[in-house]
Amino acid sequence: MSRGRKLGALGAAVATVLLAGGCAAGTHPGAAAMVGGTEISIGDVDKTAQAVTTALGQTYSTTAALSDMVSNVLVEKIQQQKSITVTPAETAVAAKAVVGGDQQTYEKFQADSVARDFLNQVGTAAIVTAKLGGGTVEDLQNQAKLQQGGVALREASKGVDVTIAPRFGQWTDGRIDTAISGSLSVLSPQTAAEKKASQQPQQQQQPQQGQG
């Protein structure tokens, strides 16, 4: 499995078992999501997607970033509810596991504050899941413990409202379903600017090719 796919599956045991208990009225302007009263801004999603893409050396989409960010916030709220303690040392172990033990990739995440914070949040979420299943940091690969933790997460998250901005899709069964939204063609300002910039060289080359 590539680092990108591994990160895309980041906290898969967490994300796939989280079910929103209800839907809020909607997101505020500039918000990508609202999770139990906590806002995730479009700007933060763009920055995270860009930082993780740089650290991985391959594309990590804004939708993937938002999905993981929503899961991270959900697990953080459950961690607070259950008073689960996660030490910095445990987070570091989990963060390295998330990138497949690749030290070079791990160091790239550590070199950028946005990428580092995101990876730490995902690592913490994985540990919280394991502990809810009666495990420890040593059980990050223990499917039985993670499944037990997943059941506890699902139950605890039933009362947490999750709303995703329509252009991203809809939060369904612990993930973002992009097929539900009809507004996916609306890009964030940063993404739109990047797309425009990438298209300009092609547009400039076309007239030159026609002059042969």
Short mmCIF file of C-alpha atoms in Angstrom, two decimals:
data_model
loop_
_atom_site.label_atom_id
_atom_site.label_comp_id
_atom_site.label_asym_id
_atom_site.label_seq_id
_atom_site.Cartn_x
_atom_site.Cartn_y
_atom_site.Cartn_z
CA MET A 1 0.00 0.00 0.00
CA SER A 2 1.38 3.42 -0.91
CA ARG A 3 1.85 6.15 1.70
CA GLY A 4 -0.97 8.11 0.09
CA ARG A 5 -3.41 5.23 0.30
CA LYS A 6 -2.30 4.48 3.84
CA LEU A 7 -2.92 8.08 4.86
CA GLY A 8 -6.19 8.04 2.94
CA ALA A 9 -7.19 5.10 5.11
CA LEU A 10 -5.91 7.05 8.08
CA GLY A 11 -8.02 6.19 11.05
CA ALA A 12 -10.13 3.94 8.82
CA ALA A 13 -11.21 2.02 11.89
CA VAL A 14 -12.38 5.35 13.26
CA ALA A 15 -13.97 6.94 10.22
CA THR A 16 -15.94 3.94 9.02
CA VAL A 17 -17.70 3.40 12.32
CA LEU A 18 -18.72 6.96 13.12
CA LEU A 19 -22.38 7.72 12.50
CA ALA A 20 -23.82 11.21 12.93
CA GLY A 21 -26.78 11.29 15.24
CA GLY A 22 -28.46 14.23 13.57
CA CYS A 23 -28.11 17.10 11.14
CA ALA A 24 -27.68 20.71 12.03
CA ALA A 25 -29.46 23.46 10.16
CA GLY A 26 -26.41 24.19 8.01
CA THR A 27 -22.93 25.61 7.90
CA HIS A 28 -21.95 29.24 8.24
CA PRO A 29 -20.43 31.10 5.28
CA GLY A 30 -16.79 30.07 5.02
CA ALA A 31 -17.35 26.87 6.99
CA ALA A 32 -16.63 23.49 5.42
CA ALA A 33 -18.29 21.63 8.27
CA MET A 34 -19.89 21.97 11.69
CA VAL A 35 -19.24 19.14 14.14
CA GLY A 36 -21.14 19.36 17.40
CA GLY A 37 -20.78 23.13 17.42
CA THR A 38 -17.14 23.10 16.31
CA GLU A 39 -16.52 24.79 12.97
CA ILE A 40 -14.00 23.57 10.42
CA SER A 41 -13.24 26.41 8.03
CA ILE A 42 -12.71 26.05 4.30
CA GLY A 43 -9.40 27.86 4.73
CA ASP A 44 -8.20 25.25 7.23
CA VAL A 45 -9.26 22.43 4.91
CA ASP A 46 -7.35 23.99 2.00
CA LYS A 47 -4.24 24.50 4.13
CA THR A 48 -4.38 20.95 5.46
CA ALA A 49 -4.86 19.40 2.02
CA GLN A 50 -1.93 21.39 0.64
CA ALA A 51 0.36 20.65 3.60
CA VAL A 52 -0.38 16.92 3.55
CA THR A 53 0.03 16.79 -0.23
CA THR A 54 3.50 18.33 0.15
CA ALA A 55 4.47 15.95 2.95
CA LEU A 56 3.27 12.89 1.05
CA GLY A 57 4.58 13.96 -2.33
CA GLN A 58 1.23 13.10 -3.90
CA THR A 59 -2.25 14.58 -4.02
CA TYR A 60 -4.35 14.56 -0.87
CA SER A 61 -7.68 16.09 -1.85
CA THR A 62 -9.68 18.65 0.10
CA THR A 63 -12.52 16.13 0.41
CA ALA A 64 -10.20 13.53 1.95
CA ALA A 65 -8.77 16.18 4.27
CA LEU A 66 -12.21 17.35 5.39
CA SER A 67 -13.42 13.80 5.97
CA ASP A 68 -10.45 13.05 8.25
CA MET A 69 -10.75 16.42 9.97
CA VAL A 70 -14.42 15.77 10.79
CA SER A 71 -13.53 12.33 12.17
CA ASN A 72 -10.75 13.87 14.26
CA VAL A 73 -13.13 16.39 15.84
CA LEU A 74 -15.74 13.71 16.54
CA VAL A 75 -13.20 11.49 18.27
CA GLU A 76 -11.80 14.46 20.21
CA LYS A 77 -15.27 15.20 21.59
CA ILE A 78 -15.75 11.57 22.58
CA GLN A 79 -12.29 11.53 24.15
CA GLN A 80 -13.31 14.48 26.32
CA GLN A 81 -16.63 12.86 27.22
CA LYS A 82 -14.96 9.63 28.27
CA SER A 83 -11.94 11.35 29.91
CA ILE A 84 -9.49 9.28 27.90
CA THR A 85 -5.86 10.29 28.35
CA VAL A 86 -3.44 10.13 25.42
CA THR A 87 0.19 11.04 26.06
CA PRO A 88 2.47 12.81 23.56
CA ALA A 89 4.57 9.65 23.41
CA GLU A 90 1.54 7.57 22.45
CA THR A 91 0.56 10.09 19.79
CA ALA A 92 4.08 9.97 18.31
CA VAL A 93 3.96 6.18 18.07
CA ALA A 94 0.57 6.26 16.38
CA ALA A 95 1.59 9.07 14.02
CA LYS A 96 4.55 7.02 12.78
CA ALA A 97 2.28 4.00 12.33
CA VAL A 98 -0.10 6.09 10.24
CA VAL A 99 2.62 6.77 7.64
CA GLY A 100 3.63 3.13 7.61
CA GLY A 101 6.73 3.65 9.72
CA ASP A 102 8.37 5.67 6.93
CA GLN A 103 10.78 7.91 8.85
CA GLN A 104 11.40 10.24 5.91
CA THR A 105 7.70 10.88 5.40
CA TYR A 106 7.19 11.29 9.14
CA GLU A 107 9.92 13.94 9.23
CA LYS A 108 8.29 15.80 6.33
CA PHE A 109 5.07 15.99 8.35
CA GLN A 110 6.99 17.20 11.38
CA ALA A 111 8.63 19.96 9.33
CA ASP A 112 5.29 21.69 8.66
CA SER A 113 3.12 22.80 11.59
CA VAL A 114 -0.18 22.23 9.75
CA ALA A 115 0.78 18.75 8.53
CA ARG A 116 2.25 17.87 11.94
CA ASP A 117 -0.87 18.89 13.87
CA PHE A 118 -3.10 17.00 11.44
CA LEU A 119 -1.03 13.80 11.68
CA ASN A 120 -0.97 14.04 15.48
CA GLN A 121 -4.75 14.42 15.57
CA VAL A 122 -5.19 11.33 13.42
CA GLY A 123 -2.76 9.39 15.56
CA THR A 124 -4.57 10.44 18.71
CA ALA A 125 -7.89 9.38 17.19
CA ALA A 126 -6.50 5.92 16.46
CA ILE A 127 -5.30 5.54 20.06
CA VAL A 128 -8.63 6.71 21.48
CA THR A 129 -10.35 4.07 19.34
CA ALA A 130 -8.02 1.35 20.62
CA LYS A 131 -8.49 2.42 24.24
CA LEU A 132 -12.26 2.47 23.90
CA GLY A 133 -11.91 -1.16 22.85
CA GLY A 134 -9.94 -1.96 25.98
CA GLY A 135 -6.59 -1.78 24.21
CA THR A 136 -3.46 0.34 24.38
CA VAL A 137 -1.03 1.96 21.96
CA GLU A 138 0.28 -1.56 21.33
CA ASP A 139 -3.07 -2.53 19.84
CA LEU A 140 -3.14 -0.18 16.84
CA GLN A 141 -3.07 -3.21 14.55
CA ASN A 142 -5.39 -5.31 16.71
CA GLN A 143 -8.57 -5.49 14.65
CA ALA A 144 -10.62 -6.96 17.49
CA LYS A 145 -9.76 -4.09 19.83
CA LEU A 146 -10.33 -1.51 17.09
CA GLN A 147 -13.70 -3.01 16.23
CA GLN A 148 -14.75 -2.92 19.88
CA GLY A 149 -13.57 0.67 20.08
CA GLY A 150 -15.47 1.42 16.89
CA VAL A 151 -18.72 0.19 18.40
CA ALA A 152 -18.17 2.45 21.41
CA LEU A 153 -17.35 5.40 19.14
CA ARG A 154 -20.45 4.85 17.07
CA GLU A 155 -22.65 4.75 20.15
CA ALA A 156 -21.05 7.85 21.69
CA SER A 157 -21.26 9.85 18.46
CA LYS A 158 -25.00 9.35 17.93
CA GLY A 159 -25.78 12.62 19.65
CA VAL A 160 -23.23 14.69 17.74
CA ASP A 161 -24.59 16.76 14.86
CA VAL A 162 -22.42 16.80 11.73
CA THR A 163 -23.14 19.08 8.78
CA ILE A 164 -20.98 19.37 5.66
CA ALA A 165 -21.06 22.33 3.26
CA PRO A 166 -23.07 21.18 0.18
CA ARG A 167 -20.20 21.62 -2.26
CA PHE A 168 -18.26 18.86 -0.48
CA GLY A 169 -21.14 16.40 -0.19
CA GLN A 170 -22.92 14.96 2.83
CA TRP A 171 -21.69 13.16 5.94
CA THR A 172 -23.08 9.64 5.71
CA ASP A 173 -22.02 6.53 7.64
CA GLY A 174 -18.81 8.08 8.89
CA ARG A 175 -17.60 9.53 5.62
CA ILE A 176 -18.33 12.22 3.05
CA ASP A 177 -20.57 11.02 0.23
CA THR A 178 -19.71 13.27 -2.71
CA ALA A 179 -22.49 11.82 -4.87
CA ILE A 180 -25.20 13.46 -2.76
CA SER A 181 -24.15 17.05 -3.38
CA GLY A 182 -24.99 18.93 -6.55
CA SER A 183 -22.53 21.70 -5.80
CA LEU A 184 -19.22 19.87 -6.19
CA SER A 185 -18.18 22.09 -9.10
CA VAL A 186 -17.86 25.06 -6.74
CA LEU A 187 -14.20 25.24 -5.73
CA SER A 188 -12.69 27.05 -2.78
CA PRO A 189 -10.85 30.28 -3.71
CA GLN A 190 -7.45 28.65 -3.17
CA THR A 191 -8.31 25.53 -5.17
CA ALA A 192 -9.82 27.62 -7.97
CA ALA A 193 -6.71 29.80 -8.14
CA GLU A 194 -4.44 26.76 -8.26
CA LYS A 195 -6.51 25.18 -11.02
CA LYS A 196 -6.46 28.40 -13.05
CA ALA A 197 -2.70 28.73 -12.62
CA SER A 198 -2.14 25.15 -13.78
CA GLN A 199 -4.22 25.74 -16.91
CA GLN A 200 -2.46 28.95 -17.99
CA PRO A 201 0.72 27.28 -19.34
CA GLN A 202 -1.41 24.98 -21.51
CA GLN A 203 -3.42 27.89 -22.85
CA GLN A 204 -0.23 29.80 -23.66
CA GLN A 205 1.27 26.84 -25.53
CA GLN A 206 -1.72 26.21 -27.78
CA PRO A 207 -1.30 29.32 -30.00
CA GLN A 208 2.40 28.54 -30.40
CA GLN A 209 1.66 25.02 -31.59
CA GLY A 210 -0.71 26.37 -34.21
CA GLN A 211 1.92 28.67 -35.78
CA GLY A 212 4.02 25.81 -37.24
#
